[in-house]
Tab-separated table of C-alpha atoms in Angstrom:
chain	number	residue	atom	x	y	z
R	13	MET	CA	-12.692	-9.864	-12.856
R	14	ASN	CA	-12.173	-12.440	-9.618
R	15	HIS	CA	-12.003	-10.979	-6.855
R	16	LEU	CA	-10.548	-12.517	-4.265
R	17	GLY	CA	-10.327	-10.353	-1.095
R	18	THR	CA	-7.472	-9.750	1.264
R	19	LYS	CA	-5.440	-13.522	1.070
R	20	THR	CA	-2.653	-13.925	3.073
R	21	LEU	CA	0.523	-13.763	0.808
R	22	GLU	CA	4.103	-14.959	1.267
R	23	THR	CA	6.768	-13.819	-0.678
R	24	GLU	CA	10.570	-14.548	0.124
R	25	ARG	CA	11.168	-12.220	3.188
R	26	LEU	CA	6.921	-11.246	3.970
R	27	ILE	CA	3.733	-12.657	4.948
R	28	LEU	CA	1.256	-10.340	4.002
R	29	ARG	CA	-2.467	-11.166	5.676
R	30	ARG	CA	-5.103	-9.316	7.045
R	31	PHE	CA	-4.869	-7.006	9.863
R	32	THR	CA	-6.125	-7.805	13.121
R	33	ILE	CA	-7.469	-5.686	16.791
R	34	GLU	CA	-4.272	-6.596	17.954
R	35	ASP	CA	-2.388	-5.381	15.627
R	36	ALA	CA	-3.008	-1.558	16.675
R	37	GLU	CA	0.392	-1.332	19.123
R	38	ASP	CA	2.394	-2.658	15.815
R	39	MET	CA	0.639	-0.193	13.694
R	40	TYR	CA	0.754	3.484	15.945
R	41	GLN	CA	4.597	2.372	17.162
R	42	ASN	CA	5.991	1.374	13.725
R	43	TRP	CA	4.561	3.732	11.285
R	44	ALA	CA	1.402	5.764	11.916
R	45	ASN	CA	2.961	7.457	14.701
R	46	ASP	CA	5.626	9.058	12.486
R	47	PRO	CA	5.160	12.180	10.802
R	48	GLU	CA	8.150	11.735	8.953
R	49	VAL	CA	6.061	8.475	7.187
R	50	THR	CA	2.862	10.195	6.596
R	51	LYS	CA	4.832	13.551	5.203
R	52	TYR	CA	2.850	13.012	2.093
R	53	LEU	CA	-0.170	11.182	2.873
R	54	PRO	CA	-3.653	12.309	3.027
R	55	TRP	CA	-3.934	11.198	6.311
R	56	GLN	CA	-2.497	12.393	9.655
R	57	ALA	CA	0.300	11.075	11.805
R	58	HIS	CA	-1.959	9.208	14.349
R	59	LYS	CA	-2.062	10.755	18.058
R	60	ASN	CA	-2.740	7.991	20.168
R	61	VAL	CA	-3.162	3.614	19.403
R	62	ASP	CA	-7.242	4.684	19.871
R	63	VAL	CA	-6.751	6.089	16.305
R	64	SER	CA	-5.050	3.247	15.156
R	65	LYS	CA	-7.865	1.180	16.858
R	66	SER	CA	-10.327	3.075	15.192
R	67	VAL	CA	-8.700	2.985	11.613
R	68	LEU	CA	-8.191	-1.092	11.909
R	69	ALA	CA	-11.205	-1.693	12.720
R	70	ASP	CA	-13.025	-0.280	10.362
R	71	TRP	CA	-10.762	-1.795	8.042
R	72	ILE	CA	-11.270	-5.593	9.787
R	73	LYS	CA	-15.041	-4.806	9.134
R	74	GLN	CA	-14.203	-4.875	4.678
R	75	TYR	CA	-12.845	-7.895	5.417
R	76	SER	CA	-15.861	-9.875	4.104
R	77	ASP	CA	-16.229	-7.946	1.150
R	78	PRO	CA	-14.189	-10.053	-1.580
R	79	GLU	CA	-13.517	-6.557	-2.984
R	80	TYR	CA	-11.843	-5.446	-0.266
R	81	TYR	CA	-8.060	-5.886	-0.189
R	82	GLN	CA	-6.167	-4.393	2.861
R	83	TRP	CA	-3.098	-6.290	4.277
R	84	ALA	CA	-0.617	-6.147	6.850
R	85	ILE	CA	3.024	-6.465	6.196
R	86	THR	CA	5.130	-8.547	8.147
R	87	LEU	CA	8.594	-9.575	8.230
R	88	LYS	CA	9.001	-14.019	8.422
R	89	SER	CA	11.772	-13.467	10.375
R	90	SER	CA	10.876	-12.260	12.980
R	91	ASN	CA	8.565	-12.580	15.615
R	92	GLN	CA	5.987	-11.151	12.961
R	93	PRO	CA	5.340	-7.420	13.448
R	94	VAL	CA	3.521	-5.636	11.568
R	95	ILE	CA	5.752	-3.032	9.992
R	96	GLY	CA	3.558	-1.162	7.304
R	97	SER	CA	0.515	-1.906	5.204
R	98	ILE	CA	-0.283	-2.059	1.461
R	99	GLY	CA	-3.882	-2.189	-0.261
R	100	ALA	CA	-6.434	-1.153	-2.479
R	101	VAL	CA	-7.044	2.191	-2.548
R	102	GLY	CA	-9.038	2.593	-5.314
R	103	LYS	CA	-10.890	0.035	-8.398
R	104	ASN	CA	-12.812	0.023	-11.266
R	105	ASP	CA	-14.455	-3.109	-12.483
R	106	ASP	CA	-15.661	-2.106	-15.691
R	107	LEU	CA	-12.111	-0.607	-17.009
R	108	GLN	CA	-10.114	-3.531	-14.695
R	109	ILE	CA	-8.166	-1.205	-13.163
R	110	VAL	CA	-7.081	-1.490	-9.040
R	111	GLN	CA	-4.946	1.528	-7.654
R	112	ILE	CA	-2.712	0.998	-4.938
R	113	GLY	CA	-1.510	2.901	-2.089
R	114	TYR	CA	1.481	1.378	1.025
R	115	CYS	CA	3.339	3.127	3.452
R	116	ILE	CA	6.111	1.273	5.560
R	117	GLY	CA	7.742	2.030	8.678
R	118	ARG	CA	11.032	4.498	8.250
R	119	LYS	CA	13.361	1.315	10.039
R	120	TRP	CA	11.911	-0.572	7.443
R	121	TRP	CA	12.823	1.904	4.559
R	122	HIS	CA	15.085	1.182	1.890
R	123	GLN	CA	15.511	-2.412	2.149
R	124	GLY	CA	13.491	-3.459	-0.736
R	125	ILE	CA	10.535	-4.679	1.829
R	126	THR	CA	8.115	-2.248	-0.477
R	127	SER	CA	9.303	-3.145	-3.741
R	128	GLU	CA	8.675	-7.104	-2.472
R	129	ALA	CA	4.970	-6.399	-1.145
R	130	LEU	CA	4.416	-4.424	-4.419
R	131	ARG	CA	5.472	-7.196	-6.941
R	132	ALA	CA	3.268	-9.794	-4.899
R	133	ILE	CA	0.459	-7.723	-4.944
R	134	ILE	CA	0.703	-6.950	-9.193
R	135	ASN	CA	1.166	-10.630	-9.208
R	136	LEU	CA	-2.211	-11.654	-7.441
R	137	PHE	CA	-4.358	-8.581	-9.204
R	138	ILE	CA	-3.029	-9.449	-12.478
R	139	SER	CA	-2.309	-13.464	-12.540
R	140	GLU	CA	-5.600	-14.760	-10.426
R	141	VAL	CA	-8.244	-11.386	-9.768
R	142	GLY	CA	-7.840	-10.562	-13.673
R	143	VAL	CA	-7.144	-6.585	-13.400
R	144	ASN	CA	-5.866	-5.231	-16.923
R	145	ARG	CA	-4.023	-2.458	-15.316
R	146	VAL	CA	-2.154	-1.609	-11.603
R	147	GLU	CA	-1.778	1.732	-11.111
R	148	ALA	CA	-0.794	3.686	-8.089
R	149	LYS	CA	0.503	7.890	-6.960
R	150	HIS	CA	3.161	9.554	-5.355
R	151	ASP	CA	4.083	12.948	-4.368
R	152	PRO	CA	6.943	14.004	-6.545
R	153	ASN	CA	8.589	15.372	-3.769
R	154	ASN	CA	8.859	11.614	-2.019
R	155	SER	CA	10.924	10.418	-5.146
R	156	ASN	CA	11.747	7.226	-3.254
R	157	SER	CA	7.851	6.059	-3.740
R	158	GLY	CA	8.321	6.101	-7.686
R	159	LYS	CA	11.581	3.947	-7.274
R	160	VAL	CA	9.215	1.175	-5.543
R	161	MET	CA	7.158	1.142	-8.526
R	162	LEU	CA	9.940	1.242	-11.281
R	163	LYS	CA	11.347	-1.681	-9.449
R	164	CYS	CA	8.534	-3.286	-9.681
R	165	GLY	CA	8.195	-2.682	-13.579
R	166	MET	CA	5.555	0.241	-13.338
R	167	LYS	CA	6.006	2.620	-16.146
R	168	TYR	CA	6.194	6.534	-15.183
R	169	GLU	CA	3.122	8.341	-17.026
R	170	GLY	CA	2.944	11.376	-16.092
R	171	THR	CA	2.873	13.893	-13.359
R	172	MET	CA	-0.732	15.718	-12.795
R	173	ARG	CA	-0.434	18.868	-11.168
R	174	GLN	CA	-2.155	20.677	-7.899
R	175	VAL	CA	-4.230	17.472	-7.965
R	176	HIS	CA	-4.269	16.193	-4.460
R	177	ARG	CA	-3.536	17.110	-0.840
R	178	ASN	CA	-1.872	15.441	1.791
R	179	ASN	CA	0.429	16.880	5.066
R	180	GLN	CA	2.271	19.179	2.929
R	181	GLY	CA	-1.085	21.057	1.150
R	182	ILE	CA	-1.854	20.882	-2.257
R	183	GLY	CA	0.311	19.029	-4.543
R	184	ASP	CA	1.325	17.189	-7.452
R	185	SER	CA	0.973	13.342	-8.313
R	186	ALA	CA	3.141	11.642	-10.387
R	187	TRP	CA	1.410	8.188	-11.989
R	188	TYR	CA	2.565	4.855	-12.576
R	189	ALA	CA	1.228	1.876	-14.153
R	190	ILE	CA	1.735	-2.010	-15.387
R	191	LEU	CA	-0.418	-3.626	-17.974
R	192	ALA	CA	-1.292	-7.141	-17.993
R	193	CYS	CA	0.111	-7.244	-21.285
R	194	ASP	CA	3.016	-5.516	-19.732
R	195	TYR	CA	3.953	-7.661	-17.062
R	196	SER	CA	3.199	-11.277	-19.075
R	197	LYS	CA	6.982	-9.978	-20.705
């Protein structure tokens, strides 16, 4: 695989870029402090902006690694506040697999923003990095996340029972993937 690291990507409405420490307030205010946003995620809503700063400091340190992928989702049409994040939460170079995770503020749900960001990431991983399989999973109780994956050409592959812990407890995971051969069709 040809790892490129977190390079800036542009779509019709979005700029996906590296986080900076100055994004902590946006991260905290726009999604990380909202228990409704983090309901089906493995991490708790941030109690204050210092938690967001700590998370960002960790992510920023990893940007020097060309195998690290974590983007801030920003809108082109505004003063570009950060409204969410998308990145590789797992990878297997031997099998040429990358697993994507994403999170976006409630104010921007149901506007196609997450799908637009995910499509850009899928394109980067398959077309430029040389990944054969891009996969993602969600809690089946969060069906909107699965709709995002389907909208991006990913196929539902099945549900594994009682395999992860999120803010609702131990739960199931619905898995989706797109292969390079599916993407090129």
